[in-house]
PDB file of C-alpha atoms in Angstrom:
ATOM      1  CA  UNK A   1       5.232 138.164  22.836  1.00 65.00           C
ATOM      2  CA  UNK A   2       7.480 136.026  20.702  1.00 58.00           C
ATOM      3  CA  UNK A   3       9.148 132.732  21.532  1.00 57.00           C
ATOM      4  CA  UNK A   4      12.278 131.139  20.204  1.00 52.00           C
ATOM      5  CA  UNK A   5      11.815 128.027  18.156  1.00 53.00           C
ATOM      6  CA  UNK A   6      13.324 126.096  15.280  1.00 48.00           C
ATOM      7  CA  UNK A   7      11.034 125.446  12.356  1.00 46.00           C
ATOM      8  CA  UNK A   8      11.647 124.760   8.723  1.00 49.00           C
ATOM      9  CA  UNK A   9      10.684 127.909   6.853  1.00 48.00           C
ATOM     10  CA  UNK A  10       8.598 127.298   3.749  1.00 52.00           C
ATOM     11  CA  UNK A  11       9.085 129.860   1.024  1.00 50.00           C
ATOM     12  CA  UNK A  12       6.442 128.536  -1.377  1.00 54.00           C
ATOM     13  CA  UNK A  13       3.864 130.942  -2.768  1.00 73.00           C
ATOM     14  CA  UNK A  14       1.421 131.920  -0.049  1.00 76.00           C
ATOM     15  CA  UNK A  15      -2.347 132.139  -0.590  1.00 79.00           C
ATOM     16  CA  UNK A  16      -4.103 135.452  -0.039  1.00 82.00           C
ATOM     17  CA  UNK A  17      -5.962 133.903   2.892  1.00 83.00           C
ATOM     18  CA  UNK A  18      -2.698 133.845   4.836  1.00 86.00           C
ATOM     19  CA  UNK A  19      -2.806 137.643   5.010  1.00 89.00           C
ATOM     20  CA  UNK A  20      -6.563 138.224   5.197  1.00 91.00           C
ATOM     21  CA  UNK A  21      -8.118 139.300   8.548  1.00 93.00           C
ATOM     22  CA  UNK A  22     -10.049 136.433  10.098  1.00 94.00           C
ATOM     23  CA  UNK A  23     -13.797 136.443  10.633  1.00 95.00           C
ATOM     24  CA  UNK A  24     -13.183 136.353  14.390  1.00 94.00           C
ATOM     25  CA  UNK A  25     -11.130 139.542  14.254  1.00 96.00           C
ATOM     26  CA  UNK A  26     -13.741 141.265  12.093  1.00 97.00           C
ATOM     27  CA  UNK A  27     -16.378 140.165  14.592  1.00 97.00           C
ATOM     28  CA  UNK A  28     -14.360 141.718  17.416  1.00 97.00           C
ATOM     29  CA  UNK A  29     -14.161 144.980  15.447  1.00 98.00           C
ATOM     30  CA  UNK A  30     -17.939 144.896  15.010  1.00 98.00           C
ATOM     31  CA  UNK A  31     -18.449 144.289  18.733  1.00 98.00           C
ATOM     32  CA  UNK A  32     -16.120 147.179  19.550  1.00 98.00           C
ATOM     33  CA  UNK A  33     -18.020 149.509  17.221  1.00 98.00           C
ATOM     34  CA  UNK A  34     -21.483 148.508  18.446  1.00 98.00           C
ATOM     35  CA  UNK A  35     -20.663 148.550  22.152  1.00 97.00           C
ATOM     36  CA  UNK A  36     -18.783 151.833  21.726  1.00 97.00           C
ATOM     37  CA  UNK A  37     -21.777 153.404  19.995  1.00 97.00           C
ATOM     38  CA  UNK A  38     -24.130 152.128  22.708  1.00 97.00           C
ATOM     39  CA  UNK A  39     -21.893 153.570  25.436  1.00 96.00           C
ATOM     40  CA  UNK A  40     -21.600 156.885  23.556  1.00 96.00           C
ATOM     41  CA  UNK A  41     -25.344 157.117  22.894  1.00 94.00           C
ATOM     42  CA  UNK A  42     -26.304 156.013  26.397  1.00 92.00           C
ATOM     43  CA  UNK A  43     -28.333 153.125  25.019  1.00 93.00           C
ATOM     44  CA  UNK A  44     -28.914 150.129  27.293  1.00 91.00           C
ATOM     45  CA  UNK A  45     -26.933 149.266  30.417  1.00 94.00           C
ATOM     46  CA  UNK A  46     -23.853 151.534  30.589  1.00 95.00           C
ATOM     47  CA  UNK A  47     -21.802 149.053  32.629  1.00 95.00           C
ATOM     48  CA  UNK A  48     -22.405 146.191  30.209  1.00 96.00           C
ATOM     49  CA  UNK A  49     -21.642 148.508  27.300  1.00 96.00           C
ATOM     50  CA  UNK A  50     -18.314 149.565  28.819  1.00 96.00           C
ATOM     51  CA  UNK A  51     -17.440 145.975  29.692  1.00 94.00           C
ATOM     52  CA  UNK A  52     -18.033 144.811  26.119  1.00 96.00           C
ATOM     53  CA  UNK A  53     -16.256 147.854  24.683  1.00 97.00           C
ATOM     54  CA  UNK A  54     -13.131 147.383  26.804  1.00 95.00           C
ATOM     55  CA  UNK A  55     -13.099 143.572  26.495  1.00 91.00           C
ATOM     56  CA  UNK A  56     -13.384 143.757  22.700  1.00 95.00           C
ATOM     57  CA  UNK A  57     -10.824 146.553  22.467  1.00 95.00           C
ATOM     58  CA  UNK A  58      -8.347 144.736  24.696  1.00 90.00           C
ATOM     59  CA  UNK A  59      -8.717 141.480  22.746  1.00 89.00           C
ATOM     60  CA  UNK A  60      -8.181 143.372  19.487  1.00 94.00           C
ATOM     61  CA  UNK A  61      -5.034 144.937  20.933  1.00 92.00           C
ATOM     62  CA  UNK A  62      -3.743 141.476  21.882  1.00 88.00           C
ATOM     63  CA  UNK A  63      -4.220 140.400  18.270  1.00 90.00           C
ATOM     64  CA  UNK A  64      -2.445 143.518  16.992  1.00 94.00           C
ATOM     65  CA  UNK A  65       0.404 142.966  19.467  1.00 92.00           C
ATOM     66  CA  UNK A  66       1.037 139.450  18.213  1.00 91.00           C
ATOM     67  CA  UNK A  67       0.447 140.473  14.600  1.00 94.00           C
ATOM     68  CA  UNK A  68       3.222 143.061  14.962  1.00 95.00           C
ATOM     69  CA  UNK A  69       5.645 140.359  16.104  1.00 94.00           C
ATOM     70  CA  UNK A  70       4.577 138.107  13.234  1.00 94.00           C
ATOM     71  CA  UNK A  71       4.759 140.778  10.540  1.00 95.00           C
ATOM     72  CA  UNK A  72       8.295 141.842  11.476  1.00 96.00           C
ATOM     73  CA  UNK A  73       9.353 138.179  11.664  1.00 95.00           C
ATOM     74  CA  UNK A  74       7.852 137.525   8.230  1.00 95.00           C
ATOM     75  CA  UNK A  75       9.620 140.534   6.725  1.00 93.00           C
ATOM     76  CA  UNK A  76      12.797 139.469   8.536  1.00 94.00           C
ATOM     77  CA  UNK A  77      13.006 136.016   6.987  1.00 92.00           C
ATOM     78  CA  UNK A  78      10.626 133.607   8.776  1.00 93.00           C
ATOM     79  CA  UNK A  79       8.103 132.971   5.997  1.00 90.00           C
ATOM     80  CA  UNK A  80       6.574 130.056   7.883  1.00 90.00           C
ATOM     81  CA  UNK A  81       4.900 132.650  10.142  1.00 91.00           C
ATOM     82  CA  UNK A  82       2.274 133.089   7.426  1.00 90.00           C
ATOM     83  CA  UNK A  83       1.716 129.338   7.066  1.00 88.00           C
ATOM     84  CA  UNK A  84       0.928 129.143  10.779  1.00 87.00           C
ATOM     85  CA  UNK A  85      -1.854 131.722  10.436  1.00 89.00           C
ATOM     86  CA  UNK A  86      -0.246 134.458  12.529  1.00 92.00           C
ATOM     87  CA  UNK A  87      -0.897 137.135   9.892  1.00 94.00           C
ATOM     88  CA  UNK A  88      -4.678 136.642   9.905  1.00 94.00           C
ATOM     89  CA  UNK A  89      -5.227 138.436  13.235  1.00 93.00           C
ATOM     90  CA  UNK A  90      -7.028 135.329  14.498  1.00 89.00           C
ATOM     91  CA  UNK A  91      -6.683 135.196  18.306  1.00 84.00           C
ATOM     92  CA  UNK A  92      -7.111 131.410  18.235  1.00 82.00           C
ATOM     93  CA  UNK A  93      -3.855 131.068  16.290  1.00 83.00           C
ATOM     94  CA  UNK A  94      -1.670 132.619  18.988  1.00 75.00           C
ATOM     95  CA  UNK A  95      -0.251 129.586  20.802  1.00 61.00           C
ATOM     96  CA  UNK A  96      -3.118 128.779  23.168  1.00 61.00           C
ATOM     97  CA  UNK A  97      -6.483 130.552  23.524  1.00 59.00           C
ATOM     98  CA  UNK A  98      -6.440 130.141  27.327  1.00 62.00           C
ATOM     99  CA  UNK A  99      -3.010 131.733  27.782  1.00 62.00           C
ATOM    100  CA  UNK A 100      -3.335 134.182  24.911  1.00 61.00           C
ATOM    101  CA  UNK A 101      -6.831 135.572  25.433  1.00 64.00           C
ATOM    102  CA  UNK A 102      -8.642 134.203  28.496  1.00 69.00           C
ATOM    103  CA  UNK A 103      -5.854 134.727  31.061  1.00 70.00           C
ATOM    104  CA  UNK A 104      -5.161 138.343  30.026  1.00 71.00           C
ATOM    105  CA  UNK A 105      -8.905 139.097  30.202  1.00 69.00           C
ATOM    106  CA  UNK A 106      -9.086 137.568  33.676  1.00 74.00           C
ATOM    107  CA  UNK A 107      -6.216 139.765  34.877  1.00 72.00           C
ATOM    108  CA  UNK A 108      -7.964 142.826  33.502  1.00 74.00           C
ATOM    109  CA  UNK A 109     -11.076 141.837  35.465  1.00 71.00           C
ATOM    110  CA  UNK A 110      -9.370 141.176  38.789  1.00 69.00           C
ATOM    111  CA  UNK A 111      -6.488 143.619  38.742  1.00 65.00           C
ATOM    112  CA  UNK A 112      -6.925 146.179  36.000  1.00 71.00           C
ATOM    113  CA  UNK A 113      -3.594 145.059  34.510  1.00 78.00           C
ATOM    114  CA  UNK A 114      -2.923 144.557  30.828  1.00 75.00           C
ATOM    115  CA  UNK A 115      -1.103 141.269  31.178  1.00 72.00           C
ATOM    116  CA  UNK A 116       0.889 140.226  28.095  1.00 65.00           C
ATOM    117  CA  UNK A 117      -0.912 137.525  26.173  1.00 63.00           C
ATOM    118  CA  UNK A 118       0.277 134.403  24.424  1.00 64.00           C
ATOM    119  CA  UNK A 119       2.922 134.246  21.762  1.00 76.00           C
ATOM    120  CA  UNK A 120       3.813 133.619  18.182  1.00 83.00           C
ATOM    121  CA  UNK A 121       6.446 130.985  17.574  1.00 87.00           C
ATOM    122  CA  UNK A 122       9.289 132.410  15.521  1.00 89.00           C
ATOM    123  CA  UNK A 123      12.064 130.510  13.779  1.00 89.00           C
ATOM    124  CA  UNK A 124      14.814 132.877  14.872  1.00 84.00           C
ATOM    125  CA  UNK A 125      17.339 130.854  12.915  1.00 88.00           C
ATOM    126  CA  UNK A 126      15.720 132.182   9.738  1.00 91.00           C
ATOM    127  CA  UNK A 127      15.950 135.840  10.795  1.00 92.00           C
ATOM    128  CA  UNK A 128      18.565 137.752   8.820  1.00 91.00           C
ATOM    129  CA  UNK A 129      20.244 139.689  11.660  1.00 94.00           C
ATOM    130  CA  UNK A 130      20.364 140.210  15.404  1.00 95.00           C
ATOM    131  CA  UNK A 131      18.940 143.691  14.974  1.00 96.00           C
ATOM    132  CA  UNK A 132      15.854 142.343  13.205  1.00 96.00           C
ATOM    133  CA  UNK A 133      15.624 139.625  15.844  1.00 94.00           C
ATOM    134  CA  UNK A 134      15.422 142.290  18.537  1.00 95.00           C
ATOM    135  CA  UNK A 135      12.999 144.324  16.445  1.00 96.00           C
ATOM    136  CA  UNK A 136      10.596 141.373  16.403  1.00 95.00           C
ATOM    137  CA  UNK A 137      10.375 141.485  20.205  1.00 93.00           C
ATOM    138  CA  UNK A 138      10.189 145.275  20.222  1.00 95.00           C
ATOM    139  CA  UNK A 139       7.286 145.426  17.767  1.00 95.00           C
ATOM    140  CA  UNK A 140       4.630 143.985  20.107  1.00 93.00           C
ATOM    141  CA  UNK A 141       4.921 146.354  23.080  1.00 93.00           C
ATOM    142  CA  UNK A 142       5.578 149.221  20.659  1.00 96.00           C
ATOM    143  CA  UNK A 143       2.147 148.518  19.162  1.00 95.00           C
ATOM    144  CA  UNK A 144       0.581 148.751  22.635  1.00 95.00           C
ATOM    145  CA  UNK A 145       2.333 152.069  23.195  1.00 95.00           C
ATOM    146  CA  UNK A 146       1.113 153.433  19.855  1.00 96.00           C
ATOM    147  CA  UNK A 147      -2.444 152.339  20.675  1.00 97.00           C
ATOM    148  CA  UNK A 148      -2.218 154.025  24.080  1.00 96.00           C
ATOM    149  CA  UNK A 149      -1.117 157.304  22.507  1.00 96.00           C
ATOM    150  CA  UNK A 150      -3.893 157.152  19.898  1.00 97.00           C
ATOM    151  CA  UNK A 151      -6.534 156.452  22.549  1.00 97.00           C
ATOM    152  CA  UNK A 152      -5.308 159.354  24.669  1.00 97.00           C
ATOM    153  CA  UNK A 153      -5.491 161.890  21.804  1.00 96.00           C
ATOM    154  CA  UNK A 154      -9.094 163.021  22.604  1.00 94.00           C
ATOM    155  CA  UNK A 155      -8.080 163.776  26.204  1.00 94.00           C
ATOM    156  CA  UNK A 156      -4.855 165.490  25.160  1.00 91.00           C
ATOM    157  CA  UNK A 157      -6.816 167.738  22.789  1.00 90.00           C
ATOM    158  CA  UNK A 158      -9.077 168.801  25.633  1.00 87.00           C
ATOM    159  CA  UNK A 159     -12.313 167.541  24.085  1.00 85.00           C
ATOM    160  CA  UNK A 160     -15.459 167.895  26.169  1.00 85.00           C
ATOM    161  CA  UNK A 161     -16.055 164.476  27.727  1.00 84.00           C
ATOM    162  CA  UNK A 162     -18.874 165.480  30.067  1.00 83.00           C
ATOM    163  CA  UNK A 163     -21.680 164.572  27.663  1.00 86.00           C
ATOM    164  CA  UNK A 164     -20.863 160.858  27.362  1.00 92.00           C
ATOM    165  CA  UNK A 165     -18.975 160.080  30.607  1.00 94.00           C
ATOM    166  CA  UNK A 166     -19.274 156.292  30.372  1.00 95.00           C
ATOM    167  CA  UNK A 167     -17.833 156.118  26.868  1.00 97.00           C
ATOM    168  CA  UNK A 168     -14.871 158.366  27.668  1.00 97.00           C
ATOM    169  CA  UNK A 169     -14.186 156.514  30.914  1.00 97.00           C
ATOM    170  CA  UNK A 170     -14.125 153.212  29.023  1.00 97.00           C
ATOM    171  CA  UNK A 171     -11.771 154.714  26.450  1.00 97.00           C
ATOM    172  CA  UNK A 172      -9.457 155.992  29.199  1.00 97.00           C
ATOM    173  CA  UNK A 173      -9.381 152.587  30.898  1.00 96.00           C
ATOM    174  CA  UNK A 174      -8.597 150.907  27.581  1.00 96.00           C
ATOM    175  CA  UNK A 175      -5.705 153.332  27.065  1.00 97.00           C
ATOM    176  CA  UNK A 176      -4.488 152.572  30.586  1.00 96.00           C
ATOM    177  CA  UNK A 177      -4.432 148.850  29.789  1.00 94.00           C
ATOM    178  CA  UNK A 178      -2.246 149.552  26.769  1.00 95.00           C
ATOM    179  CA  UNK A 179       0.199 151.419  28.985  1.00 95.00           C
ATOM    180  CA  UNK A 180       0.355 148.591  31.525  1.00 93.00           C
ATOM    181  CA  UNK A 181       0.978 146.101  28.714  1.00 91.00           C
ATOM    182  CA  UNK A 182       3.768 148.274  27.298  1.00 93.00           C
ATOM    183  CA  UNK A 183       5.544 148.646  30.635  1.00 93.00           C
ATOM    184  CA  UNK A 184       5.237 144.940  31.482  1.00 90.00           C
ATOM    185  CA  UNK A 185       6.415 143.822  28.060  1.00 90.00           C
ATOM    186  CA  UNK A 186       9.478 146.061  28.133  1.00 93.00           C
ATOM    187  CA  UNK A 187      10.709 144.573  31.426  1.00 90.00           C
ATOM    188  CA  UNK A 188      14.052 142.892  30.550  1.00 90.00           C
ATOM    189  CA  UNK A 189      13.062 139.550  32.055  1.00 89.00           C
ATOM    190  CA  UNK A 190      13.374 136.153  30.373  1.00 88.00           C
ATOM    191  CA  UNK A 191      10.019 135.042  29.063  1.00 84.00           C
ATOM    192  CA  UNK A 192       8.676 138.486  28.120  1.00 88.00           C
ATOM    193  CA  UNK A 193       9.393 140.732  25.161  1.00 91.00           C
ATOM    194  CA  UNK A 194      11.872 142.919  26.994  1.00 92.00           C
ATOM    195  CA  UNK A 195      14.032 139.894  27.737  1.00 91.00           C
ATOM    196  CA  UNK A 196      13.670 138.533  24.212  1.00 91.00           C
ATOM    197  CA  UNK A 197      14.761 141.931  22.900  1.00 93.00           C
ATOM    198  CA  UNK A 198      18.196 141.625  24.514  1.00 94.00           C
ATOM    199  CA  UNK A 199      18.554 137.845  24.030  1.00 93.00           C
ATOM    200  CA  UNK A 200      20.262 137.990  20.592  1.00 92.00           C
ATOM    201  CA  UNK A 201      23.032 140.164  22.024  1.00 94.00           C
ATOM    202  CA  UNK A 202      23.872 137.906  24.984  1.00 93.00           C
ATOM    203  CA  UNK A 203      26.830 135.565  25.113  1.00 92.00           C
ATOM    204  CA  UNK A 204      26.103 131.837  24.590  1.00 92.00           C
ATOM    205  CA  UNK A 205      26.481 131.222  28.326  1.00 93.00           C
ATOM    206  CA  UNK A 206      23.952 133.921  29.211  1.00 92.00           C
ATOM    207  CA  UNK A 207      21.608 132.675  26.489  1.00 90.00           C
ATOM    208  CA  UNK A 208      21.589 129.194  28.048  1.00 92.00           C
ATOM    209  CA  UNK A 209      20.692 130.660  31.429  1.00 91.00           C
ATOM    210  CA  UNK A 210      18.038 132.819  29.786  1.00 90.00           C
ATOM    211  CA  UNK A 211      16.459 129.779  28.138  1.00 88.00           C
ATOM    212  CA  UNK A 212      16.243 127.943  31.484  1.00 89.00           C
ATOM    213  CA  UNK A 213      14.432 130.849  33.168  1.00 88.00           C
ATOM    214  CA  UNK A 214      12.230 131.916  30.228  1.00 84.00           C
ATOM    215  CA  UNK A 215       9.442 129.312  30.707  1.00 79.00           C
ATOM    216  CA  UNK A 216       8.905 130.662  34.242  1.00 83.00           C
ATOM    217  CA  UNK A 217       9.494 134.336  33.493  1.00 81.00           C
ATOM    218  CA  UNK A 218       5.846 135.277  33.136  1.00 78.00           C
ATOM    219  CA  UNK A 219       4.873 133.480  36.343  1.00 78.00           C
ATOM    220  CA  UNK A 220       7.695 135.262  38.184  1.00 86.00           C
ATOM    221  CA  UNK A 221       6.510 138.602  36.822  1.00 84.00           C
ATOM    222  CA  UNK A 222       2.925 137.919  37.910  1.00 80.00           C
ATOM    223  CA  UNK A 223       4.096 136.918  41.397  1.00 84.00           C
ATOM    224  CA  UNK A 224       6.154 140.106  41.695  1.00 87.00           C
ATOM    225  CA  UNK A 225       3.159 142.235  40.775  1.00 84.00           C
ATOM    226  CA  UNK A 226       1.217 140.827  43.724  1.00 83.00           C
ATOM    227  CA  UNK A 227       3.829 142.298  46.065  1.00 87.00           C
ATOM    228  CA  UNK A 228       2.390 145.571  47.450  1.00 88.00           C
ATOM    229  CA  UNK A 229       5.700 147.391  47.104  1.00 91.00           C
ATOM    230  CA  UNK A 230       6.504 146.234  43.568  1.00 91.00           C
ATOM    231  CA  UNK A 231       2.883 146.510  42.461  1.00 87.00           C
ATOM    232  CA  UNK A 232       2.709 150.028  43.875  1.00 90.00           C
ATOM    233  CA  UNK A 233       5.895 150.979  42.074  1.00 93.00           C
ATOM    234  CA  UNK A 234       4.564 149.511  38.839  1.00 91.00           C
ATOM    235  CA  UNK A 235       1.308 151.468  38.973  1.00 91.00           C
ATOM    236  CA  UNK A 236       3.121 154.669  39.906  1.00 94.00           C
ATOM    237  CA  UNK A 237       5.239 154.294  36.750  1.00 94.00           C
ATOM    238  CA  UNK A 238       2.172 153.635  34.599  1.00 94.00           C
ATOM    239  CA  UNK A 239       0.209 156.557  36.048  1.00 94.00           C
ATOM    240  CA  UNK A 240       3.284 158.761  35.658  1.00 95.00           C
ATOM    241  CA  UNK A 241       3.498 157.924  31.952  1.00 95.00           C
ATOM    242  CA  UNK A 242      -0.246 158.488  31.679  1.00 95.00           C
ATOM    243  CA  UNK A 243       0.131 161.966  33.153  1.00 95.00           C
ATOM    244  CA  UNK A 244       2.891 162.751  30.645  1.00 94.00           C
ATOM    245  CA  UNK A 245       0.728 161.885  27.645  1.00 93.00           C
ATOM    246  CA  UNK A 246      -2.455 163.447  29.018  1.00 94.00           C
ATOM    247  CA  UNK A 247      -4.425 160.461  30.316  1.00 96.00           C
ATOM    248  CA  UNK A 248      -6.745 161.605  33.156  1.00 95.00           C
ATOM    249  CA  UNK A 249      -6.429 159.209  36.093  1.00 94.00           C
ATOM    250  CA  UNK A 250      -9.950 159.939  37.357  1.00 94.00           C
ATOM    251  CA  UNK A 251     -11.340 158.740  34.022  1.00 96.00           C
ATOM    252  CA  UNK A 252      -9.294 155.561  34.317  1.00 95.00           C
ATOM    253  CA  UNK A 253     -10.685 154.866  37.799  1.00 94.00           C
ATOM    254  CA  UNK A 254     -14.247 155.468  36.649  1.00 95.00           C
ATOM    255  CA  UNK A 255     -13.716 153.248  33.626  1.00 95.00           C
ATOM    256  CA  UNK A 256     -12.406 150.419  35.806  1.00 92.00           C
ATOM    257  CA  UNK A 257     -15.419 150.686  38.122  1.00 93.00           C
ATOM    258  CA  UNK A 258     -17.797 150.548  35.137  1.00 94.00           C
ATOM    259  CA  UNK A 259     -15.920 147.615  33.617  1.00 92.00           C
ATOM    260  CA  UNK A 260     -16.359 145.621  36.823  1.00 88.00           C
ATOM    261  CA  UNK A 261     -20.145 145.600  36.453  1.00 84.00           C
ATOM    262  CA  UNK A 262     -20.438 142.556  38.730  1.00 80.00           C
ATOM    263  CA  UNK A 263     -19.095 144.537  41.704  1.00 75.00           C
ATOM    264  CA  UNK A 264     -22.212 146.690  42.009  1.00 63.00           C
TER     265      UNK A 264
END
């Protein structure tokens, strides 16, 4: 997710550290690899393994989502993005750790929904065109969609998943979370990426109204999802897309049940 803001853009020479992956992100990659291997090998508690695998994978995807926003913004003219640490893939740099990381993880735990995370602050006044401005908002959910497709490839190819059921179920659930994040982020509502995507093309009057609603847009979206009818429609769309790309729904359900290790 990206937010509109006005910052002075510094164009001085940037240190290499501004583009180097953070130790936290590398640690998350290590956790993903180790927990994934443990789930694949059947070593230890399978539910804890799947929980760690999905939690690490989802947090990594949140970092990649925000990094995509930041990279396009940097290429589009907002060089101060790098000074603020957004190109280091450090989850602690994305606005607020509670809103960016903890809240999305909580929603995964209680609802199996890939809630959009925090945001990078972009100086949209420094962006060279409206098209690039829209592309900044598009880049985040597009990353989630790409990740979903990549995670679904083993299922689409018809690989035998019977030998390591817990690992493949965790992978399917992680792919499902990417799909939910993509659908939610593409909703054209103020305060989420879909709304920010169309914002540059609105008239000044509509932009003022957009800006008034945007701070509450995410809360409105969350409230709507708790409605049985809207929530049911949302999940039917996500499962429909999953069917189109070859994501087995039974694997998703099993992965969710394993992820919620505290429920058993």
